[in-house]
């Protein structure tokens, strides 16, 4: 194998990789041996058809695609090592020569890790945060807890109000004809949740148990069922039951039910303490990001588009995993939110660029400040992660590849560089509007 590297503009490079003709022949023969039992040709027993006969009948390139995939997957990583460049994107592969008796040649266009010209990184000015906790903030947290502990009671002495839960039967009609998917029985609907279209929920306010109501709505233009998009409809609704949330009293008994404290005053003071702690953590994170952004602004680097696209690919995978835990696919999410794949990726682009730029400058700071990460540091991080996943540390360590351990070491160095920048930052008062 031979490798040639051509440097392109904007931190891109093209690798031209040449594989000897004999290696191509071996790969084609291996594919033939793998596939011959699945090819039927009259006059030959299954699995006994000579390769030359198959190639004569189906063309000489019948085995090329799989052979090419094998050669590329085997040789691309070796070519990257031989080229001696740090690649930060998935390769764009193009086969330039594949003929019997000739070398197999393919190219891989890749993004190369950008060089960073680091500017000032100590003494960055960051906005001083307001960490005071207001009475309104404390009340808001307590009221959320109060609502979550509310008791649902049936109401029969008044009509439905905003915030009530109504148990209904409903059936939808367009031009007097019932439409598919528009019918439900004993459905619990929270008024004000906006889970039903248009003003459906609002039209139930003021109605009583046992009442039958005609609700007129218009489906939104971007409704997921295209045959209903923008269409007026009428729903026949019967209210079976009205339920309201009965709030608990804010007293010592409430505090004992929702916390480990005996009195309401102790509980309230702990809520205030937790809000203050959360504010401090969020402030530190925001100030750290502000300082890093200023370091980025002081530095110079040219980020190739392919590197950004690879980062977006990673973020899409992360997003898919997150919503997959809720039983939702990316395709379903895009359908429900009327979002295209291109729009989803565009939404992620600023965050992708931030991740890349911050990682690059922090790596450079770690080099400049000679931040060292020991094996003990890596093992401590492994212990921490194993504890998070409730696994044995040694078993968790065995699961990690060498590259994952290298990445872990790099991540620790990056975090220490970020901490160092934050420690040397200077707080300033926020500008008054």
mmCIF file of C-alpha atoms in Angstrom, residues 15-191:
data_model
loop_
_atom_site.group_PDB
_atom_site.id
_atom_site.type_symbol
_atom_site.label_atom_id
_atom_site.label_comp_id
_atom_site.label_asym_id
_atom_site.label_seq_id
_atom_site.Cartn_x
_atom_site.Cartn_y
_atom_site.Cartn_z
ATOM 1 C CA UNK A 15 -5.403 10.935 0.730
ATOM 2 C CA UNK A 16 -4.755 8.875 -2.396
ATOM 3 C CA UNK A 17 -4.363 5.242 -1.376
ATOM 4 C CA UNK A 18 -3.042 2.617 -3.783
ATOM 5 C CA UNK A 19 -3.466 -1.104 -3.076
ATOM 6 C CA UNK A 20 -1.425 -3.663 -5.092
ATOM 7 C CA UNK A 21 -3.252 -5.583 -7.826
ATOM 8 C CA UNK A 22 -2.603 -8.895 -6.075
ATOM 9 C CA UNK A 23 -4.451 -7.657 -2.960
ATOM 10 C CA UNK A 24 -7.398 -6.681 -5.137
ATOM 11 C CA UNK A 25 -7.403 -10.151 -6.692
ATOM 12 C CA UNK A 26 -7.368 -11.779 -3.233
ATOM 13 C CA UNK A 27 -10.295 -9.616 -2.117
ATOM 14 C CA UNK A 28 -12.338 -10.489 -5.243
ATOM 15 C CA UNK A 29 -11.587 -14.195 -4.786
ATOM 16 C CA UNK A 30 -12.657 -14.003 -1.130
ATOM 17 C CA UNK A 31 -15.985 -12.437 -2.129
ATOM 18 C CA UNK A 32 -16.481 -15.132 -4.805
ATOM 19 C CA UNK A 33 -15.890 -17.906 -2.260
ATOM 20 C CA UNK A 34 -18.355 -16.248 0.114
ATOM 21 C CA UNK A 35 -21.101 -15.710 -2.473
ATOM 22 C CA UNK A 36 -20.811 -18.658 -4.842
ATOM 23 C CA UNK A 37 -23.181 -20.871 -2.852
ATOM 24 C CA UNK A 38 -25.956 -18.291 -3.358
ATOM 25 C CA UNK A 39 -25.602 -18.111 -7.172
ATOM 26 C CA UNK A 40 -27.592 -20.488 -9.370
ATOM 27 C CA UNK A 41 -26.573 -21.128 -12.987
ATOM 28 C CA UNK A 42 -28.181 -23.923 -15.057
ATOM 29 C CA UNK A 43 -25.838 -26.828 -15.660
ATOM 30 C CA UNK A 44 -23.846 -26.355 -12.457
ATOM 31 C CA UNK A 45 -24.434 -27.634 -8.964
ATOM 32 C CA UNK A 46 -25.112 -24.968 -6.374
ATOM 33 C CA UNK A 47 -21.830 -23.632 -4.989
ATOM 34 C CA UNK A 48 -19.778 -25.242 -7.785
ATOM 35 C CA UNK A 49 -20.045 -22.525 -10.442
ATOM 36 C CA UNK A 50 -16.555 -21.408 -11.547
ATOM 37 C CA UNK A 51 -15.810 -17.741 -10.934
ATOM 38 C CA UNK A 52 -15.049 -17.151 -14.623
ATOM 39 C CA UNK A 53 -18.518 -18.400 -15.610
ATOM 40 C CA UNK A 54 -20.224 -16.103 -13.065
ATOM 41 C CA UNK A 55 -18.191 -13.104 -14.244
ATOM 42 C CA UNK A 56 -18.972 -13.955 -17.865
ATOM 43 C CA UNK A 57 -22.704 -14.089 -17.180
ATOM 44 C CA UNK A 58 -23.056 -11.139 -14.758
ATOM 45 C CA UNK A 59 -20.116 -8.994 -15.772
ATOM 46 C CA UNK A 60 -16.560 -8.765 -14.429
ATOM 47 C CA UNK A 61 -17.598 -6.294 -11.714
ATOM 48 C CA UNK A 62 -20.083 -8.549 -9.935
ATOM 49 C CA UNK A 63 -17.780 -8.948 -6.930
ATOM 50 C CA UNK A 64 -16.233 -5.469 -7.063
ATOM 51 C CA UNK A 65 -18.457 -3.611 -4.594
ATOM 52 C CA UNK A 66 -17.954 -5.948 -1.653
ATOM 53 C CA UNK A 67 -14.263 -6.373 -2.473
ATOM 54 C CA UNK A 68 -13.835 -2.582 -2.544
ATOM 55 C CA UNK A 69 -15.625 -2.189 0.813
ATOM 56 C CA UNK A 70 -13.337 -4.804 2.337
ATOM 57 C CA UNK A 71 -10.160 -3.213 0.984
ATOM 58 C CA UNK A 72 -11.224 0.278 2.081
ATOM 59 C CA UNK A 73 -12.152 -0.785 5.623
ATOM 60 C CA UNK A 74 -8.879 -2.724 5.961
ATOM 61 C CA UNK A 75 -6.554 -0.121 4.491
ATOM 62 C CA UNK A 76 -8.026 3.295 5.321
ATOM 63 C CA UNK A 77 -7.011 3.198 9.035
ATOM 64 C CA UNK A 78 -3.483 2.103 8.056
ATOM 65 C CA UNK A 79 -3.311 4.908 5.491
ATOM 66 C CA UNK A 80 -4.290 7.463 8.130
ATOM 67 C CA UNK A 81 -1.519 6.226 10.429
ATOM 68 C CA UNK A 82 1.004 6.331 7.591
ATOM 69 C CA UNK A 83 -0.079 9.843 6.548
ATOM 70 C CA UNK A 84 0.701 11.119 10.041
ATOM 71 C CA UNK A 85 -2.140 13.667 10.130
ATOM 72 C CA UNK A 86 -4.868 14.105 12.748
ATOM 73 C CA UNK A 87 -8.215 13.615 11.028
ATOM 74 C CA UNK A 88 -11.351 15.162 12.525
ATOM 75 C CA UNK A 89 -14.119 14.125 10.125
ATOM 76 C CA UNK A 90 -15.560 11.095 8.433
ATOM 77 C CA UNK A 91 -13.875 10.463 5.085
ATOM 78 C CA UNK A 92 -15.492 11.167 1.730
ATOM 79 C CA UNK A 93 -14.411 8.087 -0.229
ATOM 80 C CA UNK A 94 -14.105 7.982 -4.011
ATOM 81 C CA UNK A 95 -12.861 4.966 -5.990
ATOM 82 C CA UNK A 96 -10.687 6.152 -8.865
ATOM 83 C CA UNK A 97 -9.431 2.818 -10.233
ATOM 84 C CA UNK A 98 -10.743 -0.707 -9.928
ATOM 85 C CA UNK A 99 -9.791 -3.056 -12.743
ATOM 86 C CA UNK A 100 -8.534 -6.603 -12.776
ATOM 87 C CA UNK A 101 -4.768 -6.796 -12.993
ATOM 88 C CA UNK A 102 -4.322 -3.163 -11.916
ATOM 89 C CA UNK A 103 -3.804 -1.582 -8.487
ATOM 90 C CA UNK A 104 -6.941 -0.600 -6.596
ATOM 91 C CA UNK A 105 -6.868 3.168 -6.021
ATOM 92 C CA UNK A 106 -9.238 5.218 -3.891
ATOM 93 C CA UNK A 107 -9.169 8.695 -2.405
ATOM 94 C CA UNK A 108 -10.367 9.899 0.996
ATOM 95 C CA UNK A 109 -11.126 13.581 1.455
ATOM 96 C CA UNK A 110 -10.939 14.489 5.132
ATOM 97 C CA UNK A 111 -10.799 17.441 7.519
ATOM 98 C CA UNK A 112 -7.511 17.901 9.315
ATOM 99 C CA UNK A 113 -7.376 19.164 12.885
ATOM 100 C CA UNK A 114 -7.015 22.951 12.650
ATOM 101 C CA UNK A 115 -4.021 24.753 14.057
ATOM 102 C CA UNK A 116 -4.935 27.193 16.817
ATOM 103 C CA UNK A 117 -3.147 30.501 17.279
ATOM 104 C CA UNK A 118 -3.937 31.086 20.942
ATOM 105 C CA UNK A 119 -4.532 34.611 22.206
ATOM 106 C CA UNK A 120 -4.841 35.866 25.793
ATOM 107 C CA UNK A 121 -6.552 33.350 28.047
ATOM 108 C CA UNK A 122 -5.953 34.658 31.579
ATOM 109 C CA UNK A 123 -7.736 37.674 33.034
ATOM 110 C CA UNK A 124 -10.916 37.299 30.985
ATOM 111 C CA UNK A 125 -13.704 39.566 32.198
ATOM 112 C CA UNK A 126 -16.861 37.710 33.192
ATOM 113 C CA UNK A 127 -20.232 39.070 34.295
ATOM 114 C CA UNK A 128 -20.842 38.993 38.038
ATOM 115 C CA UNK A 129 -24.015 37.027 38.702
ATOM 116 C CA UNK A 130 -26.854 38.028 40.980
ATOM 117 C CA UNK A 131 -27.161 35.107 43.404
ATOM 118 C CA UNK A 132 -29.898 36.560 45.595
ATOM 119 C CA UNK A 133 -32.967 34.378 46.048
ATOM 120 C CA UNK A 134 -36.308 36.182 46.028
ATOM 121 C CA UNK A 135 -39.402 35.230 47.992
ATOM 122 C CA UNK A 136 -41.216 34.760 44.662
ATOM 123 C CA UNK A 137 -38.674 32.153 43.536
ATOM 124 C CA UNK A 138 -39.088 30.216 46.789
ATOM 125 C CA UNK A 139 -42.891 30.400 46.525
ATOM 126 C CA UNK A 140 -42.783 29.177 42.915
ATOM 127 C CA UNK A 141 -40.860 26.021 43.901
ATOM 128 C CA UNK A 142 -43.152 25.347 46.857
ATOM 129 C CA UNK A 143 -46.258 25.859 44.716
ATOM 130 C CA UNK A 144 -44.967 23.390 42.115
ATOM 131 C CA UNK A 145 -44.502 20.848 44.899
ATOM 132 C CA UNK A 146 -47.931 21.734 46.232
ATOM 133 C CA UNK A 147 -49.520 21.152 42.804
ATOM 134 C CA UNK A 148 -47.748 17.819 42.365
ATOM 135 C CA UNK A 149 -49.187 16.709 45.726
ATOM 136 C CA UNK A 150 -52.683 17.946 44.983
ATOM 137 C CA UNK A 151 -55.555 15.530 45.463
ATOM 138 C CA UNK A 152 -57.894 15.069 42.523
ATOM 139 C CA UNK A 153 -61.539 15.352 43.586
ATOM 140 C CA UNK A 154 -64.766 15.096 41.608
ATOM 141 C CA UNK A 155 -66.682 18.363 41.307
ATOM 142 C CA UNK A 156 -70.466 18.297 40.874
ATOM 143 C CA UNK A 157 -71.518 21.714 42.179
ATOM 144 C CA UNK A 158 -70.038 23.963 39.497
ATOM 145 C CA UNK A 159 -69.131 24.064 35.784
ATOM 146 C CA UNK A 160 -65.669 23.291 34.372
ATOM 147 C CA UNK A 161 -62.895 25.833 34.922
ATOM 148 C CA UNK A 162 -59.423 26.364 33.500
ATOM 149 C CA UNK A 163 -57.120 23.824 35.134
ATOM 150 C CA UNK A 164 -59.842 21.212 35.691
ATOM 151 C CA UNK A 165 -59.701 17.697 34.301
ATOM 152 C CA UNK A 166 -62.794 16.694 32.343
ATOM 153 C CA UNK A 167 -63.663 13.116 31.424
ATOM 154 C CA UNK A 168 -65.277 13.221 27.978
ATOM 155 C CA UNK A 169 -66.537 11.262 24.999
ATOM 156 C CA UNK A 170 -65.901 13.026 21.702
ATOM 157 C CA UNK A 171 -66.313 12.477 17.976
ATOM 158 C CA UNK A 172 -65.095 14.783 15.212
ATOM 159 C CA UNK A 173 -66.875 15.615 11.957
ATOM 160 C CA UNK A 174 -65.826 17.442 8.784
ATOM 161 C CA UNK A 175 -68.750 18.571 6.609
ATOM 162 C CA UNK A 176 -71.003 16.342 8.677
ATOM 163 C CA UNK A 177 -68.908 13.197 8.100
ATOM 164 C CA UNK A 178 -66.967 11.544 10.954
ATOM 165 C CA UNK A 179 -63.242 11.336 10.230
ATOM 166 C CA UNK A 180 -60.785 8.597 11.150
ATOM 167 C CA UNK A 181 -58.938 9.044 14.443
ATOM 168 C CA UNK A 182 -61.365 11.702 15.664
ATOM 169 C CA UNK A 183 -63.222 9.605 18.256
ATOM 170 C CA UNK A 184 -62.510 8.896 21.910
ATOM 171 C CA UNK A 185 -64.348 7.626 24.988
ATOM 172 C CA UNK A 186 -63.774 8.376 28.673
ATOM 173 C CA UNK A 187 -60.819 10.534 27.759
ATOM 174 C CA UNK A 188 -59.299 12.614 30.582
ATOM 175 C CA UNK A 189 -58.459 16.086 29.286
ATOM 176 C CA UNK A 190 -56.744 18.779 31.329
ATOM 177 C CA UNK A 191 -58.221 22.152 30.394
#
